[in-house]
mmCIF file of C-alpha atoms and ligand atoms in Angstrom:
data_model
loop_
_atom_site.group_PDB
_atom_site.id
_atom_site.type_symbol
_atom_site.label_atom_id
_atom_site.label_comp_id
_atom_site.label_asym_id
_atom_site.label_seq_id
_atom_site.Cartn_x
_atom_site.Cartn_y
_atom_site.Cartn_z
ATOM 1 C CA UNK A 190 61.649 -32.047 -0.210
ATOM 2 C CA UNK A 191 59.541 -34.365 1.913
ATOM 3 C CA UNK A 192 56.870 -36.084 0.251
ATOM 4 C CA UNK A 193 53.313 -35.649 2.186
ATOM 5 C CA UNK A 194 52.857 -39.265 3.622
ATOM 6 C CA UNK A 195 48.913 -40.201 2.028
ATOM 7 C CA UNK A 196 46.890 -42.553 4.062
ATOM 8 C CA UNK A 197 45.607 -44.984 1.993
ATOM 9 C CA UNK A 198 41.636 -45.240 2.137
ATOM 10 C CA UNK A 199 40.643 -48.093 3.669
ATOM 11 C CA UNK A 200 37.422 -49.295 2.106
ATOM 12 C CA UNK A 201 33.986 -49.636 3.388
ATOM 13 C CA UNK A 202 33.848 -53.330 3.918
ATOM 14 C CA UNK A 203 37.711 -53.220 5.806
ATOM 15 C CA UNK A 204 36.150 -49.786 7.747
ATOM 16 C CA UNK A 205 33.030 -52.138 9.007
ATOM 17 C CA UNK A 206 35.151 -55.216 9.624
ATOM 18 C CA UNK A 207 37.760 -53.157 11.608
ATOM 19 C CA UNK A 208 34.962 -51.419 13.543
ATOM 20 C CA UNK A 209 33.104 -54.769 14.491
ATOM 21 C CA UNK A 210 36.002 -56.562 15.667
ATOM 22 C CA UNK A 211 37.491 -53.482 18.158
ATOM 23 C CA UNK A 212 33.076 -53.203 19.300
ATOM 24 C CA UNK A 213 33.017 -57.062 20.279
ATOM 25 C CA UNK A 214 36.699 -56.574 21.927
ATOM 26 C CA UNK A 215 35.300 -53.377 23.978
ATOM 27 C CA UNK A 216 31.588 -54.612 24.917
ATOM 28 C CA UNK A 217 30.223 -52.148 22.923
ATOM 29 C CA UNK A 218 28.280 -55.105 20.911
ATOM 30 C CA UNK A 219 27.467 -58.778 21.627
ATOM 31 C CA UNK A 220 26.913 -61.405 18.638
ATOM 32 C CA UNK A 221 23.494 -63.167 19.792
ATOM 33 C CA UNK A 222 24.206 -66.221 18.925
ATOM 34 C CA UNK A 223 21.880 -68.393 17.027
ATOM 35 C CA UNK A 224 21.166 -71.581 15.503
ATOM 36 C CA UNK A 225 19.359 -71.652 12.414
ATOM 37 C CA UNK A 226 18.075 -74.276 9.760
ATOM 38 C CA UNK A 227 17.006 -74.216 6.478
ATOM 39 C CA UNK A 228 13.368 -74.950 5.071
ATOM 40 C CA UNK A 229 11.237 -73.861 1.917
ATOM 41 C CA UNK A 230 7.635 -72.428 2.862
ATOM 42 C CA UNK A 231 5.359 -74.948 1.005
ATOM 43 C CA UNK A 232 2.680 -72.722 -0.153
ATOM 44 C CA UNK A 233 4.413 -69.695 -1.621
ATOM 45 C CA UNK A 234 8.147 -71.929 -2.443
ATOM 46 C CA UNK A 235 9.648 -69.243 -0.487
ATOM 47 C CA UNK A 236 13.406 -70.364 0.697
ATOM 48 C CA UNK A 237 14.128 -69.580 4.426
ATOM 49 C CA UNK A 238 15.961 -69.785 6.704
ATOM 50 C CA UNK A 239 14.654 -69.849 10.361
ATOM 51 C CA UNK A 240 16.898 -69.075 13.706
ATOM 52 C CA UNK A 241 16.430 -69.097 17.179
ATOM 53 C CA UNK A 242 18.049 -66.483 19.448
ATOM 54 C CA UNK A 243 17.927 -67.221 22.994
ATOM 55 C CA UNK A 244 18.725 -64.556 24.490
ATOM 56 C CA UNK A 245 16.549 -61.609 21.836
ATOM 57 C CA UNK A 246 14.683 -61.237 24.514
ATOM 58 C CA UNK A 247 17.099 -58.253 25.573
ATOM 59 C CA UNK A 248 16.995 -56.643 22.708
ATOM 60 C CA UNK A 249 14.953 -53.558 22.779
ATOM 61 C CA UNK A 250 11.113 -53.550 20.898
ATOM 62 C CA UNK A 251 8.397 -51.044 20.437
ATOM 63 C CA UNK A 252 5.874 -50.856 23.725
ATOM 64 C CA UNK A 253 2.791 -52.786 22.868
ATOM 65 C CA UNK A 254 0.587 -49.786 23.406
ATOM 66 C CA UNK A 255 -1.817 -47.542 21.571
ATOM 67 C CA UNK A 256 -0.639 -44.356 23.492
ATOM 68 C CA UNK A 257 2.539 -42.169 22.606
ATOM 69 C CA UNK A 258 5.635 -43.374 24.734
ATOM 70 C CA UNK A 259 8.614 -40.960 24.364
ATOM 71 C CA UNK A 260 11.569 -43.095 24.499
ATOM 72 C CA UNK A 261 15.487 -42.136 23.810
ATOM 73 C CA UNK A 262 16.622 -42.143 20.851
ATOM 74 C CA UNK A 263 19.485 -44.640 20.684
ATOM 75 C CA UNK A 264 20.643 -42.864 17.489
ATOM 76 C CA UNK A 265 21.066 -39.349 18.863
ATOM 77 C CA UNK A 266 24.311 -39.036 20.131
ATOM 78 C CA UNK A 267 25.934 -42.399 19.351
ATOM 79 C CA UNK A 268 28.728 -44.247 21.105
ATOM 80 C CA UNK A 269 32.338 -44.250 19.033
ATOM 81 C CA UNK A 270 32.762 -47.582 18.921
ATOM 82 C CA UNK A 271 29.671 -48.169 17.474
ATOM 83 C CA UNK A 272 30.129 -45.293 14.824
ATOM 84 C CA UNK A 273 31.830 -46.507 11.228
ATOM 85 C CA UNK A 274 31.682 -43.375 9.793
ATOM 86 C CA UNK A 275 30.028 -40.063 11.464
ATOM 87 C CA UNK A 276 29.102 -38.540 7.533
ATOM 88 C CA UNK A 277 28.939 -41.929 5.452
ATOM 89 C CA UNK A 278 28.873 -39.673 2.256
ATOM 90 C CA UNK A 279 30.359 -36.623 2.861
ATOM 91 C CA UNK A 280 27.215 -34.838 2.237
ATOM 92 C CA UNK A 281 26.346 -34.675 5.792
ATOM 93 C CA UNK A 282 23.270 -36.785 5.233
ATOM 94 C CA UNK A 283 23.618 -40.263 7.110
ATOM 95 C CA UNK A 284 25.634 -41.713 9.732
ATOM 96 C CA UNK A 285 27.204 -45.583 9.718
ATOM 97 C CA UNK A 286 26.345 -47.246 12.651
ATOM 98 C CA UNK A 287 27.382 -50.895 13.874
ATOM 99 C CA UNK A 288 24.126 -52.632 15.165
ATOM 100 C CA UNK A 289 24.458 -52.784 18.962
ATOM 101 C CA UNK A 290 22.408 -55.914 19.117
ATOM 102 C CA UNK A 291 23.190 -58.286 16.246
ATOM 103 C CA UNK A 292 22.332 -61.708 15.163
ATOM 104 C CA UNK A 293 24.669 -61.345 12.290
ATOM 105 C CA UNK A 294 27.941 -60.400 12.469
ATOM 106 C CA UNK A 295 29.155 -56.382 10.724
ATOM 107 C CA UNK A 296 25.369 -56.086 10.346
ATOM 108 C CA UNK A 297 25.277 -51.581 10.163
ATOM 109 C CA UNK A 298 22.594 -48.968 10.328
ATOM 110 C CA UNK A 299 22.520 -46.516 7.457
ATOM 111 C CA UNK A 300 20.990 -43.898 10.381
ATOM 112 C CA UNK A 301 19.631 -39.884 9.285
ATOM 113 C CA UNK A 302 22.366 -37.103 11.021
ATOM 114 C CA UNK A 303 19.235 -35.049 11.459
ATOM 115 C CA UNK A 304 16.214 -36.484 13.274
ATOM 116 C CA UNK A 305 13.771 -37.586 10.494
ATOM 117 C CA UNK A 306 10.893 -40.042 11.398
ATOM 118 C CA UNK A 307 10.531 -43.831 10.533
ATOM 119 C CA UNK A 308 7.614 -43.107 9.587
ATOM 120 C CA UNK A 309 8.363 -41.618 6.005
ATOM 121 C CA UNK A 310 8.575 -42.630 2.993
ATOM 122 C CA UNK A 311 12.746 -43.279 1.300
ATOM 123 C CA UNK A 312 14.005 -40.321 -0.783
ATOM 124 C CA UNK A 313 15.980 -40.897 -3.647
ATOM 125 C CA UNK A 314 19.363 -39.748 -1.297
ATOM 126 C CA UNK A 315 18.445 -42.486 1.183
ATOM 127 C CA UNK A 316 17.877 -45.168 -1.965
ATOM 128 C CA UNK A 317 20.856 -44.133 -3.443
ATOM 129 C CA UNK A 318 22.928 -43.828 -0.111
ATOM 130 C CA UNK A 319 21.366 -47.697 0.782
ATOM 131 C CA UNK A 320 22.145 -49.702 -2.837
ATOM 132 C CA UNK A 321 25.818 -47.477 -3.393
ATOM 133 C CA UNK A 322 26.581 -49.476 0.346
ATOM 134 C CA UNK A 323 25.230 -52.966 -0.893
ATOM 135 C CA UNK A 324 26.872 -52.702 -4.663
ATOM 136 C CA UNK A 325 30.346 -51.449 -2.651
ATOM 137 C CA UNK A 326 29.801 -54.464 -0.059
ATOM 138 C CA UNK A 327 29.346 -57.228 -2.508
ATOM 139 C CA UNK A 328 31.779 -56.109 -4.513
ATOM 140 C CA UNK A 329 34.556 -55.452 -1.741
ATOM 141 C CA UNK A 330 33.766 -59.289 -0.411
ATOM 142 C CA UNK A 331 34.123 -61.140 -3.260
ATOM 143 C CA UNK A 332 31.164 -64.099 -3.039
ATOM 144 C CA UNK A 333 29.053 -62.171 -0.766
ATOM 145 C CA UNK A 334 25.713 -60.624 -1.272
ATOM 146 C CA UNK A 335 24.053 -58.060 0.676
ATOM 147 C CA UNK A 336 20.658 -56.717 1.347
ATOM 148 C CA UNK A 337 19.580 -53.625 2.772
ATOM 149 C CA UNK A 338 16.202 -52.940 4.420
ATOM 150 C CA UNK A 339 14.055 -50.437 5.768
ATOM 151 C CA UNK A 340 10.938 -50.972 7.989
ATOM 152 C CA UNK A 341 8.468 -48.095 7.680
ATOM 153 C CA UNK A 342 5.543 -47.251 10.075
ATOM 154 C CA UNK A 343 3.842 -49.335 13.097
ATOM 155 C CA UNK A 344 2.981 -52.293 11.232
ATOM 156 C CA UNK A 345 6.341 -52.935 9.634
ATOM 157 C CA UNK A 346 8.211 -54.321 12.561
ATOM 158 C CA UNK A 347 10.562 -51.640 13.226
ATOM 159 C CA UNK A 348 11.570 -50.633 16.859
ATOM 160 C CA UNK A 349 12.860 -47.092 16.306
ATOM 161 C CA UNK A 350 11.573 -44.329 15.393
ATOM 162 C CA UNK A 351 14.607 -42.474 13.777
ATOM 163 C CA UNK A 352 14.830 -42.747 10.355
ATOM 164 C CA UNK A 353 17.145 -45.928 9.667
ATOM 165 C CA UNK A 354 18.167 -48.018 6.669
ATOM 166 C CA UNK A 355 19.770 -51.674 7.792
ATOM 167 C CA UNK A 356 22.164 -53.717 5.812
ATOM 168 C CA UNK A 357 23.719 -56.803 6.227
ATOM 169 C CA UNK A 358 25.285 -59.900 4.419
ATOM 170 C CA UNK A 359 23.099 -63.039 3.107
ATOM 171 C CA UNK A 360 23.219 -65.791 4.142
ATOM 172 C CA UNK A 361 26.216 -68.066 2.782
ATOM 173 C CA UNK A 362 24.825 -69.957 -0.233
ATOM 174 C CA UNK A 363 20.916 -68.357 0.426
ATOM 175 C CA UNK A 364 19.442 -67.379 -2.637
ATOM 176 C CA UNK A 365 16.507 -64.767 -2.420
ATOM 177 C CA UNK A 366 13.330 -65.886 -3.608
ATOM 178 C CA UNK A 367 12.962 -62.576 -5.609
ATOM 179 C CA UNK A 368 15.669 -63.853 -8.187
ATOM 180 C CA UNK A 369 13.930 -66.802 -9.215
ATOM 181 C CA UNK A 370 10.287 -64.482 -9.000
ATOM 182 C CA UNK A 371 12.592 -62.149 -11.780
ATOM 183 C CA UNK A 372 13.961 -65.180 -14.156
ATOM 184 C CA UNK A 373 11.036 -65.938 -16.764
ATOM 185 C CA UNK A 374 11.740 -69.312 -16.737
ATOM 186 C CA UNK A 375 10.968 -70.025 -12.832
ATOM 187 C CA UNK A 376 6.969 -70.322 -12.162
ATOM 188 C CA UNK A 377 7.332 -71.892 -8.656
ATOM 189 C CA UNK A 378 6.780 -68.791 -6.260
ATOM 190 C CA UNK A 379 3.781 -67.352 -5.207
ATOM 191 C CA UNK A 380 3.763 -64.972 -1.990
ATOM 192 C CA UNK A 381 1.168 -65.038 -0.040
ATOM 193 C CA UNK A 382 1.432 -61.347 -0.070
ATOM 194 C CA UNK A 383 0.500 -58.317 -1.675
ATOM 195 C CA UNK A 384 4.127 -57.010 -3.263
ATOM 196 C CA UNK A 385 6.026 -56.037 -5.747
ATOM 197 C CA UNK A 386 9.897 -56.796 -6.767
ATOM 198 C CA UNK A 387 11.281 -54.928 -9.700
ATOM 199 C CA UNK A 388 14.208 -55.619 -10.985
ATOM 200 C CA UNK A 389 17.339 -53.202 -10.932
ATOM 201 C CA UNK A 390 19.961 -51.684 -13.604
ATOM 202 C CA UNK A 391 23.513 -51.643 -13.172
ATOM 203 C CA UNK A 392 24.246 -48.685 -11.298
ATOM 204 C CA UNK A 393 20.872 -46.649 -10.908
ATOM 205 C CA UNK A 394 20.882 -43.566 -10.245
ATOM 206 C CA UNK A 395 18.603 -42.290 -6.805
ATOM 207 C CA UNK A 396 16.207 -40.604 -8.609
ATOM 208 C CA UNK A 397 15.200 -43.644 -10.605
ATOM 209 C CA UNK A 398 15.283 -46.303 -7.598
ATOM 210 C CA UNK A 399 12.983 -43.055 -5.891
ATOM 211 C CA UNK A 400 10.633 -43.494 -9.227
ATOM 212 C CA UNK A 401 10.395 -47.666 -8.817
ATOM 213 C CA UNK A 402 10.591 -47.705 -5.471
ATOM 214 C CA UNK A 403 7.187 -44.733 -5.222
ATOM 215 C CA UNK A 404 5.313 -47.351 -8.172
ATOM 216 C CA UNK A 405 5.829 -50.490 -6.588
ATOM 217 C CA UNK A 406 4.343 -48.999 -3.321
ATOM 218 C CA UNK A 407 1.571 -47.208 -5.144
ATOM 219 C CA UNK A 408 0.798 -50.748 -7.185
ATOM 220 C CA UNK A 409 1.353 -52.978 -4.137
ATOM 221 C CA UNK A 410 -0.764 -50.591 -1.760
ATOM 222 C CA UNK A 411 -3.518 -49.612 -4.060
ATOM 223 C CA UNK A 412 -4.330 -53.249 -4.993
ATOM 224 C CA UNK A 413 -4.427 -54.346 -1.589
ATOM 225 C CA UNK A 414 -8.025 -54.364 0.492
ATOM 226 C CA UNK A 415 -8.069 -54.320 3.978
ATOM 227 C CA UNK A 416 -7.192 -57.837 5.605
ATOM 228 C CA UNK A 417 -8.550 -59.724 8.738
ATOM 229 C CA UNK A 418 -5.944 -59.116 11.190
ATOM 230 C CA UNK A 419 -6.665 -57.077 13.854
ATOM 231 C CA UNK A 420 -3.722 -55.040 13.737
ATOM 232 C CA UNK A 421 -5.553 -53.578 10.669
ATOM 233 C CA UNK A 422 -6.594 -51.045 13.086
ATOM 234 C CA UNK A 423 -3.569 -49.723 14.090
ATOM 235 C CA UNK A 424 -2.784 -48.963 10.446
ATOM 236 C CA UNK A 425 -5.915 -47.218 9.246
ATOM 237 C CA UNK A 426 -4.821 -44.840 12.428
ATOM 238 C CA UNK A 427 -1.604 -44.089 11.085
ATOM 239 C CA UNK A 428 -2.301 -43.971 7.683
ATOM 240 C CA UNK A 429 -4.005 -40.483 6.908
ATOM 241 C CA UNK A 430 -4.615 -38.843 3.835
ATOM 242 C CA UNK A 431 -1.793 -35.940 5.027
ATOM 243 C CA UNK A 432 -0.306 -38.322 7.387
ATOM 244 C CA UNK A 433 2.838 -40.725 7.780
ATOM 245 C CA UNK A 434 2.913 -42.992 4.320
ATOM 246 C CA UNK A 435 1.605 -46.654 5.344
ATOM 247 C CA UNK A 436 3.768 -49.081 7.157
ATOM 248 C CA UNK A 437 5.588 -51.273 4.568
ATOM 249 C CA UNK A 438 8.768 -52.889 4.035
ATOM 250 C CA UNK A 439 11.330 -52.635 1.496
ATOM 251 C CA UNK A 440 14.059 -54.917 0.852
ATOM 252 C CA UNK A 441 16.911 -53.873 -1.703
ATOM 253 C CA UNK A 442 19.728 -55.834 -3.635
ATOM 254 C CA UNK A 443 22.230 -55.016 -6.150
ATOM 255 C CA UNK A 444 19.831 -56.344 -8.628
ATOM 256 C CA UNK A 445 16.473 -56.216 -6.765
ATOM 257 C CA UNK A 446 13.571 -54.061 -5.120
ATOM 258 C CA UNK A 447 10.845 -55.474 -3.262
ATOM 259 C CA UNK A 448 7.958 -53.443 -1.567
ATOM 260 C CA UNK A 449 6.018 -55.037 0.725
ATOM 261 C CA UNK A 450 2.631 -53.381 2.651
ATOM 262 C CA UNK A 451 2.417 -53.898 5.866
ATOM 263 C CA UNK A 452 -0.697 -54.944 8.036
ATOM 264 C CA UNK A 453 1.202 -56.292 11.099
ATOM 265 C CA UNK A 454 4.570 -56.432 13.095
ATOM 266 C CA UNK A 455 3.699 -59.883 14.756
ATOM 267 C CA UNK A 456 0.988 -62.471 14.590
ATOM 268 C CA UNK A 457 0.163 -65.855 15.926
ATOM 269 C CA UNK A 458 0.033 -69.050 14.336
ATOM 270 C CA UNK A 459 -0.996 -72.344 15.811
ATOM 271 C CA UNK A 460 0.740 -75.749 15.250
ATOM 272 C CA UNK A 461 -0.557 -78.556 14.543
ATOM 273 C CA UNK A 462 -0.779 -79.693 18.468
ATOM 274 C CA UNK A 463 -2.638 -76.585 18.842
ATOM 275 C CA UNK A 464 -0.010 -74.437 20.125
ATOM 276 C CA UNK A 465 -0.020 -70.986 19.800
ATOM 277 C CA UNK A 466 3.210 -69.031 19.098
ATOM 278 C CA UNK A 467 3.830 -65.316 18.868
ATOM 279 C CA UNK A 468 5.993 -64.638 15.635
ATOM 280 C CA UNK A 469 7.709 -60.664 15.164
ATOM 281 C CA UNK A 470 8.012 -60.400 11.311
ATOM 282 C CA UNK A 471 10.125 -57.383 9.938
ATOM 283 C CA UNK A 472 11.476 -56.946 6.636
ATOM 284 C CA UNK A 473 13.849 -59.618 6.590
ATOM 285 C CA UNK A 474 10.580 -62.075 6.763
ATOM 286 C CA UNK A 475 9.935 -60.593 3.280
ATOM 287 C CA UNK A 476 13.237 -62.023 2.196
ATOM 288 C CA UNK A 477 12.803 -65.667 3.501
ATOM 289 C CA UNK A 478 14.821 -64.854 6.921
ATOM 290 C CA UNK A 479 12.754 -65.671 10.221
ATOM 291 C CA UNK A 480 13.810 -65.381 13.791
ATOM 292 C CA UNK A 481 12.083 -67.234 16.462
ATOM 293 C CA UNK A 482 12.374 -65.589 20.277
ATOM 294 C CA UNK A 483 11.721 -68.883 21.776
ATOM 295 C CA UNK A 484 12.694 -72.774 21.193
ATOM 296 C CA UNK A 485 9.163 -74.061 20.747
ATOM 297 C CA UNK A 486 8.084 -71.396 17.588
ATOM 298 C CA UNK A 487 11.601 -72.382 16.330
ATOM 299 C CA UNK A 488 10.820 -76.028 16.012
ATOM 300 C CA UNK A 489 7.113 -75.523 15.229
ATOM 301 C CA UNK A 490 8.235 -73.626 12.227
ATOM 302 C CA UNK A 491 10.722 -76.048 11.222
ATOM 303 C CA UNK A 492 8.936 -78.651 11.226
ATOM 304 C CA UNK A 493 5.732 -76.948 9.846
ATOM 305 C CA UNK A 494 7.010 -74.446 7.322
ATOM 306 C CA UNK A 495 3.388 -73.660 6.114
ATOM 307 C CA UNK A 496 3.421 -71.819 9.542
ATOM 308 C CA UNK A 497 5.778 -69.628 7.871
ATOM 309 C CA UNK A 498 3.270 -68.641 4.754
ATOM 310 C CA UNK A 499 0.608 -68.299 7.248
ATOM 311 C CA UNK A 500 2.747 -65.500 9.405
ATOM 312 C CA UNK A 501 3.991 -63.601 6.376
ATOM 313 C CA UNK A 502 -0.252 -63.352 5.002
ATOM 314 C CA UNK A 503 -1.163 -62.721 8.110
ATOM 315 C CA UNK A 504 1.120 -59.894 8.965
ATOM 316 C CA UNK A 505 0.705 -58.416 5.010
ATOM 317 C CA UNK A 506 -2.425 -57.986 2.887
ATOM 318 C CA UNK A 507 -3.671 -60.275 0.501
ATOM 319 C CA UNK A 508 -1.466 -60.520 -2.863
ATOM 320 C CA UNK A 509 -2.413 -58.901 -5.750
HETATM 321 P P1 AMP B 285 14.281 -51.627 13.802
HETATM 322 O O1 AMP B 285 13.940 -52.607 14.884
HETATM 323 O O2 AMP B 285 13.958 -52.092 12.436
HETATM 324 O O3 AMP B 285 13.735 -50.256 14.103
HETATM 325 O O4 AMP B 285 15.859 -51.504 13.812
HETATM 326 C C1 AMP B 285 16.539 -50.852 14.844
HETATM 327 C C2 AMP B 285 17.850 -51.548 15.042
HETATM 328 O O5 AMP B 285 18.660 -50.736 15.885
HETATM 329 C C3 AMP B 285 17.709 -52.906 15.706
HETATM 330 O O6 AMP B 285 18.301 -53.884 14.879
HETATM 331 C C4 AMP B 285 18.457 -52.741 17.019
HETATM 332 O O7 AMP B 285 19.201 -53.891 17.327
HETATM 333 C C5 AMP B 285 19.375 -51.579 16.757
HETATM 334 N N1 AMP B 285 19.687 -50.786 17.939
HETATM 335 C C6 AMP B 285 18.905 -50.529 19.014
HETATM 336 N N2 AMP B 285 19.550 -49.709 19.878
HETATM 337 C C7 AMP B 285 20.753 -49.423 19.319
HETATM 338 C C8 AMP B 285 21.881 -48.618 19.710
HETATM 339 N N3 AMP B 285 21.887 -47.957 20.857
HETATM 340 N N4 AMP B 285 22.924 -48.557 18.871
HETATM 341 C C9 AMP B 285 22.950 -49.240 17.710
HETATM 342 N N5 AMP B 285 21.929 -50.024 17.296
HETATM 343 C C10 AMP B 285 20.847 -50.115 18.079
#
């Protein structure tokens, strides 16, 4: 009697790595390459690290308009070889998408099957769906660490409107100012920012990372007062009593949560030679990780880190 041959199950991290490699061979994706150095923000302590992309400039960004633009969804109907896995759970929920446009290699989209809006808040399904991926990740690569992130509303530097997670790998060596904010014995951070970062158990379940994750934006939003920036405008619009939650950012380890409200996607800051430069800030700002669209903000910020504390106030509300 024949044995039935099994297949054995490749795992998540070989399923992404597979899938990246055959998308750079086809064209479906180009790496943006980037060069990148390393500075602490001297106000807040915050660790970054800063890159320039030359050629981001492609890549495609919300219309700088007041006035609803109907675009494509990129999402929709997405190409094969950018799709890791059609039903990343089995529960028909989410698809696993490659990033068409990365700066970092295998970086994915944890994307809704069903159109849902960027606009609302994470369920406990998309929590648990988002930190199941990271804990599998870091664990599949040994001595890697991975973050996944979600930019909600306007004012949280996202550039599509269908309801996405994001995930990719630290880093090499990068430590996250949130674990030093969550050891008792380091005193040397302070954010600029309103926020909060919890910290998380092994293996939490989604209806408890749904519980911190609704707190930390209640705390974080309801202690924050209305800031200076302009953009403050555009919020207030979208932000409703029975209307989309506000724009904020969340950024999610194995072993951290950080909520972040939103007040801005971009701002300007001006150098010390009186330079003005245009800086996009998403969630990944709210980790330490800043990309520069042009050579001059790249250097500015280098060599003037404080720049960097200045963009992430300016595009946030004041801290708690
Ligand atoms: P956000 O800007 O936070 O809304 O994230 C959207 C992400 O989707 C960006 O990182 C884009 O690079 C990526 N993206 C845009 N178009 C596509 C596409 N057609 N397929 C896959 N990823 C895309």
């Amino acid at each position: 009697m024949n044995t039935p041959q099994t297949q054995p199950t490749m795992d998540i991290s070989t399923r992404i790595a597979t899938k990246y490699a055959h998308a750079l061979t086809t064209g479906a994706l180009k790496l943006t390459d980037t060069v990148a150095q390393r500075v602490t923000a001297p106000g807040s302590g915050i660790p970054c690290v800063v890159s320039f992309a030359p050629s981001l400039a492609n890549k495609p960004e919300r219309p700088r308009t007041s006035k609803t633009v109907v675009r494509p969804d990129p999402f929709a109907d997405p190409c094969e070889d950018l799709t890791v896995l059609r039903d990343l759970r089995g529960d028909g929920q989410y698809m696993l998408l490659l990033n068409k446009f990365p700066v970092i290699p295998e970086h994915v989209l944890v994307v809704t099957r069903e159109y849902r809006t960027q606009t609302e808040l994470l369920d406990a399904a998309d929590l648990a769906a988002a930190h199941s991926l990271v804990t599998q990740l870091d664990t599949q690569t040994p001595g890697s660490r991975h973050v996944a992130f979600y930019n909600c509303g306007p004012a949280s530097g996202s550039s599509q409107d269908h309801k996405h997670l994001q995930l990719f790998r630290l880093p090499a060596g990068f430590v996250p100012y949130q674990e030093r904010q969550l050891n008792p014995q380091e005193s040397s951070i302070s954010p600029p920012f309103a926020h909060v970062t919890v910290p998380l158990p092994l293996q939490p379940s989604g209806d408890h990372l749904a519980s911190l994750y609704n707190s930390s934006l209640g705390t974080a939003c309801g202690a924050s007062t209305p800031s200076a920036n302009s953009a403050k405008t555009q919020e207030a619009d979208a932000t409703t009593a029975a209307g989309p939650a506000p724009s904020h950012n969340v950024l999610l380890t194995r072993t951290f949560m950080t909520v972040v409200p939103r007040s801005a996607a971009s701002t300007t800051v001006t150098d010390a030679r009186g330079r003005a430069h245009v800086l996009g800030v998403n969630a990944t700002g709210y980790l330490g990780l800043l990309l520069c669209k042009s050579d001059e903000t790249y250097t500015a910020l280098c060599a003037e880190p404080s720049l960097i504390d200045q963009a992430l106030r300016q595009c946030a509300h004041p801290p708690l």
